[in-house]
């Protein structure tokens, strides 16, 4: 059982986070966290993901 679900976003609107949150609401005890985000068809560099995860761990305890 997951404690957290991290949803990377590849668009500005954040539709994937909204969609998954609406589907999983009440079905899963895990905390659903949006991010990291990149825009305009950019690739998501590994360093960006690792930095975001490190910051998220500090914020979410």
PDB file of N, CA and C in Angstrom, residues 2-59:
ATOM      1  N   UNK A   2       0.621   2.089  -0.930  1.00  0.00           N
ATOM      2  CA  UNK A   2       1.414   3.314  -1.092  1.00  0.00           C
ATOM      3  C   UNK A   2       1.052   4.344  -0.022  1.00  0.00           C
ATOM      4  N   UNK A   3       2.062   5.073   0.446  1.00  0.00           N
ATOM      5  CA  UNK A   3       1.833   6.180   1.374  1.00  0.00           C
ATOM      6  C   UNK A   3       1.644   7.476   0.609  1.00  0.00           C
ATOM      7  N   UNK A   4       2.371   7.594  -0.516  1.00  0.00           N
ATOM      8  CA  UNK A   4       2.292   8.796  -1.350  1.00  0.00           C
ATOM      9  C   UNK A   4       2.297   8.399  -2.810  1.00  0.00           C
ATOM     10  N   UNK A   5       1.590   9.164  -3.606  1.00  0.00           N
ATOM     11  CA  UNK A   5       1.611   9.002  -5.053  1.00  0.00           C
ATOM     12  C   UNK A   5       2.058  10.337  -5.626  1.00  0.00           C
ATOM     13  N   UNK A   6       3.200  10.335  -6.309  1.00  0.00           N
ATOM     14  CA  UNK A   6       3.736  11.551  -6.915  1.00  0.00           C
ATOM     15  C   UNK A   6       3.409  11.525  -8.396  1.00  0.00           C
ATOM     16  N   UNK A   7       2.812  12.600  -8.888  1.00  0.00           N
ATOM     17  CA  UNK A   7       2.372  12.651 -10.277  1.00  0.00           C
ATOM     18  C   UNK A   7       3.130  13.744 -11.013  1.00  0.00           C
ATOM     19  N   UNK A   8       4.098  13.361 -11.865  1.00  0.00           N
ATOM     20  CA  UNK A   8       4.790  14.373 -12.667  1.00  0.00           C
ATOM     21  C   UNK A   8       3.851  14.924 -13.730  1.00  0.00           C
ATOM     22  N   UNK A   9       3.984  16.196 -14.027  1.00  0.00           N
ATOM     23  CA  UNK A   9       3.130  16.844 -15.025  1.00  0.00           C
ATOM     24  C   UNK A   9       3.968  17.345 -16.184  1.00  0.00           C
ATOM     25  N   UNK A  10       3.479  17.115 -17.368  1.00  0.00           N
ATOM     26  CA  UNK A  10       4.173  17.557 -18.570  1.00  0.00           C
ATOM     27  C   UNK A  10       3.393  18.648 -19.297  1.00  0.00           C
ATOM     28  N   UNK A  11       2.403  19.229 -18.623  1.00  0.00           N
ATOM     29  CA  UNK A  11       1.651  20.330 -19.223  1.00  0.00           C
ATOM     30  C   UNK A  11       1.257  21.334 -18.145  1.00  0.00           C
ATOM     31  N   UNK A  12       0.908  22.520 -18.566  1.00  0.00           N
ATOM     32  CA  UNK A  12       0.620  23.610 -17.632  1.00  0.00           C
ATOM     33  C   UNK A  12      -0.673  23.394 -16.858  1.00  0.00           C
ATOM     34  N   UNK A  13      -1.660  22.805 -17.491  1.00  0.00           N
ATOM     35  CA  UNK A  13      -2.976  22.674 -16.858  1.00  0.00           C
ATOM     36  C   UNK A  13      -2.990  21.690 -15.694  1.00  0.00           C
ATOM     37  N   UNK A  14      -2.085  20.741 -15.684  1.00  0.00           N
ATOM     38  CA  UNK A  14      -2.062  19.766 -14.601  1.00  0.00           C
ATOM     39  C   UNK A  14      -3.211  18.786 -14.667  1.00  0.00           C
ATOM     40  N   UNK A  15      -3.650  18.427 -15.872  1.00  0.00           N
ATOM     41  CA  UNK A  15      -4.823  17.565 -16.025  1.00  0.00           C
ATOM     42  C   UNK A  15      -4.611  16.174 -15.450  1.00  0.00           C
ATOM     43  N   UNK A  16      -3.388  15.632 -15.518  1.00  0.00           N
ATOM     44  CA  UNK A  16      -3.172  14.269 -15.032  1.00  0.00           C
ATOM     45  C   UNK A  16      -3.385  14.191 -13.520  1.00  0.00           C
ATOM     46  N   UNK A  17      -2.890  15.172 -12.772  1.00  0.00           N
ATOM     47  CA  UNK A  17      -3.094  15.195 -11.323  1.00  0.00           C
ATOM     48  C   UNK A  17      -4.582  15.302 -10.997  1.00  0.00           C
ATOM     49  N   UNK A  18      -5.287  16.179 -11.683  1.00  0.00           N
ATOM     50  CA  UNK A  18      -6.725  16.348 -11.440  1.00  0.00           C
ATOM     51  C   UNK A  18      -7.491  15.061 -11.736  1.00  0.00           C
ATOM     52  N   UNK A  19      -7.155  14.418 -12.849  1.00  0.00           N
ATOM     53  CA  UNK A  19      -7.835  13.192 -13.257  1.00  0.00           C
ATOM     54  C   UNK A  19      -7.583  12.057 -12.259  1.00  0.00           C
ATOM     55  N   UNK A  20      -6.334  11.840 -11.900  1.00  0.00           N
ATOM     56  CA  UNK A  20      -6.015  10.763 -10.959  1.00  0.00           C
ATOM     57  C   UNK A  20      -6.574  11.031  -9.567  1.00  0.00           C
ATOM     58  N   UNK A  21      -6.549  12.276  -9.133  1.00  0.00           N
ATOM     59  CA  UNK A  21      -7.114  12.610  -7.827  1.00  0.00           C
ATOM     60  C   UNK A  21      -8.608  12.310  -7.800  1.00  0.00           C
ATOM     61  N   UNK A  22      -9.320  12.667  -8.859  1.00  0.00           N
ATOM     62  CA  UNK A  22     -10.762  12.416  -8.891  1.00  0.00           C
ATOM     63  C   UNK A  22     -11.070  10.921  -8.930  1.00  0.00           C
ATOM     64  N   UNK A  23     -10.226  10.133  -9.580  1.00  0.00           N
ATOM     65  CA  UNK A  23     -10.450   8.686  -9.656  1.00  0.00           C
ATOM     66  C   UNK A  23     -10.104   8.002  -8.336  1.00  0.00           C
ATOM     67  N   UNK A  24      -9.009   8.401  -7.715  1.00  0.00           N
ATOM     68  CA  UNK A  24      -8.525   7.727  -6.507  1.00  0.00           C
ATOM     69  C   UNK A  24      -9.135   8.255  -5.213  1.00  0.00           C
ATOM     70  N   UNK A  25      -9.856   9.377  -5.264  1.00  0.00           N
ATOM     71  CA  UNK A  25     -10.424   9.972  -4.051  1.00  0.00           C
ATOM     72  C   UNK A  25     -11.313   8.957  -3.335  1.00  0.00           C
ATOM     73  N   UNK A  26     -11.000   8.677  -2.094  1.00  0.00           N
ATOM     74  CA  UNK A  26     -11.776   7.739  -1.295  1.00  0.00           C
ATOM     75  C   UNK A  26     -11.447   6.275  -1.556  1.00  0.00           C
ATOM     76  N   UNK A  27     -10.670   5.989  -2.576  1.00  0.00           N
ATOM     77  CA  UNK A  27     -10.316   4.616  -2.929  1.00  0.00           C
ATOM     78  C   UNK A  27      -8.946   4.216  -2.399  1.00  0.00           C
ATOM     79  N   UNK A  28      -8.136   5.209  -2.090  1.00  0.00           N
ATOM     80  CA  UNK A  28      -6.737   4.964  -1.747  1.00  0.00           C
ATOM     81  C   UNK A  28      -6.346   5.884  -0.591  1.00  0.00           C
ATOM     82  N   UNK A  29      -5.736   5.330   0.464  1.00  0.00           N
ATOM     83  CA  UNK A  29      -5.352   6.176   1.599  1.00  0.00           C
ATOM     84  C   UNK A  29      -4.100   7.022   1.349  1.00  0.00           C
ATOM     85  N   UNK A  30      -3.439   6.816   0.219  1.00  0.00           N
ATOM     86  CA  UNK A  30      -2.191   7.527  -0.069  1.00  0.00           C
ATOM     87  C   UNK A  30      -2.435   9.012  -0.309  1.00  0.00           C
ATOM     88  N   UNK A  31      -1.447   9.808   0.060  1.00  0.00           N
ATOM     89  CA  UNK A  31      -1.480  11.239  -0.240  1.00  0.00           C
ATOM     90  C   UNK A  31      -1.052  11.417  -1.689  1.00  0.00           C
ATOM     91  N   UNK A  32      -1.821  12.168  -2.467  1.00  0.00           N
ATOM     92  CA  UNK A  32      -1.540  12.374  -3.881  1.00  0.00           C
ATOM     93  C   UNK A  32      -0.929  13.759  -4.043  1.00  0.00           C
ATOM     94  N   UNK A  33       0.287  13.808  -4.593  1.00  0.00           N
ATOM     95  CA  UNK A  33       1.045  15.052  -4.699  1.00  0.00           C
ATOM     96  C   UNK A  33       1.346  15.346  -6.160  1.00  0.00           C
ATOM     97  N   UNK A  34       1.037  16.568  -6.594  1.00  0.00           N
ATOM     98  CA  UNK A  34       1.330  16.974  -7.974  1.00  0.00           C
ATOM     99  C   UNK A  34       2.754  17.496  -8.072  1.00  0.00           C
ATOM    100  N   UNK A  35       3.424  17.137  -9.145  1.00  0.00           N
ATOM    101  CA  UNK A  35       4.747  17.693  -9.396  1.00  0.00           C
ATOM    102  C   UNK A  35       5.778  16.626  -9.637  1.00  0.00           C
ATOM    103  N   UNK A  36       6.891  16.956 -10.151  1.00  0.00           N
ATOM    104  CA  UNK A  36       7.277  18.256 -10.690  1.00  0.00           C
ATOM    105  C   UNK A  36       6.598  18.523 -12.026  1.00  0.00           C
ATOM    106  N   UNK A  37       6.658  19.764 -12.481  1.00  0.00           N
ATOM    107  CA  UNK A  37       6.023  20.148 -13.742  1.00  0.00           C
ATOM    108  C   UNK A  37       7.036  20.706 -14.718  1.00  0.00           C
ATOM    109  N   UNK A  38       6.857  20.361 -15.972  1.00  0.00           N
ATOM    110  CA  UNK A  38       7.595  20.983 -17.072  1.00  0.00           C
ATOM    111  C   UNK A  38       6.560  21.367 -18.118  1.00  0.00           C
ATOM    112  N   UNK A  39       6.876  22.346 -18.926  1.00  0.00           N
ATOM    113  CA  UNK A  39       5.893  22.880 -19.872  1.00  0.00           C
ATOM    114  C   UNK A  39       6.426  22.858 -21.298  1.00  0.00           C
ATOM    115  N   UNK A  40       5.505  22.885 -22.244  1.00  0.00           N
ATOM    116  CA  UNK A  40       5.855  23.096 -23.643  1.00  0.00           C
ATOM    117  C   UNK A  40       6.663  21.998 -24.292  1.00  0.00           C
ATOM    118  N   UNK A  41       6.406  20.740 -23.938  1.00  0.00           N
ATOM    119  CA  UNK A  41       7.096  19.638 -24.576  1.00  0.00           C
ATOM    120  C   UNK A  41       8.531  19.451 -24.139  1.00  0.00           C
ATOM    121  N   UNK A  42       8.901  20.066 -23.023  1.00  0.00           N
ATOM    122  CA  UNK A  42      10.270  19.908 -22.512  1.00  0.00           C
ATOM    123  C   UNK A  42      10.461  18.486 -21.982  1.00  0.00           C
ATOM    124  N   UNK A  43      11.677  18.024 -21.986  1.00  0.00           N
ATOM    125  CA  UNK A  43      11.962  16.769 -21.307  1.00  0.00           C
ATOM    126  C   UNK A  43      12.198  17.079 -19.837  1.00  0.00           C
ATOM    127  N   UNK A  44      12.005  16.085 -19.001  1.00  0.00           N
ATOM    128  CA  UNK A  44      12.175  16.294 -17.575  1.00  0.00           C
ATOM    129  C   UNK A  44      13.537  15.737 -17.162  1.00  0.00           C
ATOM    130  N   UNK A  45      14.508  16.606 -16.921  1.00  0.00           N
ATOM    131  CA  UNK A  45      15.849  16.149 -16.556  1.00  0.00           C
ATOM    132  C   UNK A  45      15.848  15.384 -15.230  1.00  0.00           C
ATOM    133  N   UNK A  46      16.681  14.374 -15.151  1.00  0.00           N
ATOM    134  CA  UNK A  46      16.791  13.565 -13.937  1.00  0.00           C
ATOM    135  C   UNK A  46      17.107  14.425 -12.723  1.00  0.00           C
ATOM    136  N   UNK A  47      17.977  15.410 -12.896  1.00  0.00           N
ATOM    137  CA  UNK A  47      18.348  16.277 -11.773  1.00  0.00           C
ATOM    138  C   UNK A  47      17.135  17.020 -11.228  1.00  0.00           C
ATOM    139  N   UNK A  48      16.256  17.448 -12.117  1.00  0.00           N
ATOM    140  CA  UNK A  48      15.055  18.170 -11.699  1.00  0.00           C
ATOM    141  C   UNK A  48      14.144  17.262 -10.874  1.00  0.00           C
ATOM    142  N   UNK A  49      13.984  16.035 -11.310  1.00  0.00           N
ATOM    143  CA  UNK A  49      13.140  15.082 -10.588  1.00  0.00           C
ATOM    144  C   UNK A  49      13.725  14.795  -9.207  1.00  0.00           C
ATOM    145  N   UNK A  50      15.023  14.532  -9.145  1.00  0.00           N
ATOM    146  CA  UNK A  50      15.658  14.222  -7.864  1.00  0.00           C
ATOM    147  C   UNK A  50      15.607  15.397  -6.900  1.00  0.00           C
ATOM    148  N   UNK A  51      15.807  16.606  -7.403  1.00  0.00           N
ATOM    149  CA  UNK A  51      15.721  17.804  -6.557  1.00  0.00           C
ATOM    150  C   UNK A  51      14.304  17.984  -6.033  1.00  0.00           C
ATOM    151  N   UNK A  52      13.317  17.780  -6.896  1.00  0.00           N
ATOM    152  CA  UNK A  52      11.920  17.918  -6.485  1.00  0.00           C
ATOM    153  C   UNK A  52      11.575  16.875  -5.424  1.00  0.00           C
ATOM    154  N   UNK A  53      12.030  15.636  -5.613  1.00  0.00           N
ATOM    155  CA  UNK A  53      11.763  14.585  -4.632  1.00  0.00           C
ATOM    156  C   UNK A  53      12.390  14.909  -3.282  1.00  0.00           C
ATOM    157  N   UNK A  54      13.595  15.432  -3.299  1.00  0.00           N
ATOM    158  CA  UNK A  54      14.269  15.807  -2.057  1.00  0.00           C
ATOM    159  C   UNK A  54      13.481  16.901  -1.328  1.00  0.00           C
ATOM    160  N   UNK A  55      13.028  17.904  -2.057  1.00  0.00           N
ATOM    161  CA  UNK A  55      12.231  18.975  -1.453  1.00  0.00           C
ATOM    162  C   UNK A  55      10.887  18.445  -0.952  1.00  0.00           C
ATOM    163  N   UNK A  56      10.271  17.546  -1.717  1.00  0.00           N
ATOM    164  CA  UNK A  56       8.974  16.987  -1.332  1.00  0.00           C
ATOM    165  C   UNK A  56       9.085  16.182  -0.046  1.00  0.00           C
ATOM    166  N   UNK A  57      10.160  15.447   0.107  1.00  0.00           N
ATOM    167  CA  UNK A  57      10.352  14.662   1.335  1.00  0.00           C
ATOM    168  C   UNK A  57      10.438  15.562   2.559  1.00  0.00           C
ATOM    169  N   UNK A  58      11.031  16.731   2.403  1.00  0.00           N
ATOM    170  CA  UNK A  58      11.133  17.673   3.517  1.00  0.00           C
ATOM    171  C   UNK A  58       9.768  18.264   3.864  1.00  0.00           C
ATOM    172  N   UNK A  59       8.955  18.542   2.827  1.00  0.00           N
ATOM    173  CA  UNK A  59       7.640  19.160   3.038  1.00  0.00           C
ATOM    174  C   UNK A  59       6.612  18.169   3.552  1.00  0.00           C
TER     175      UNK A  59
END
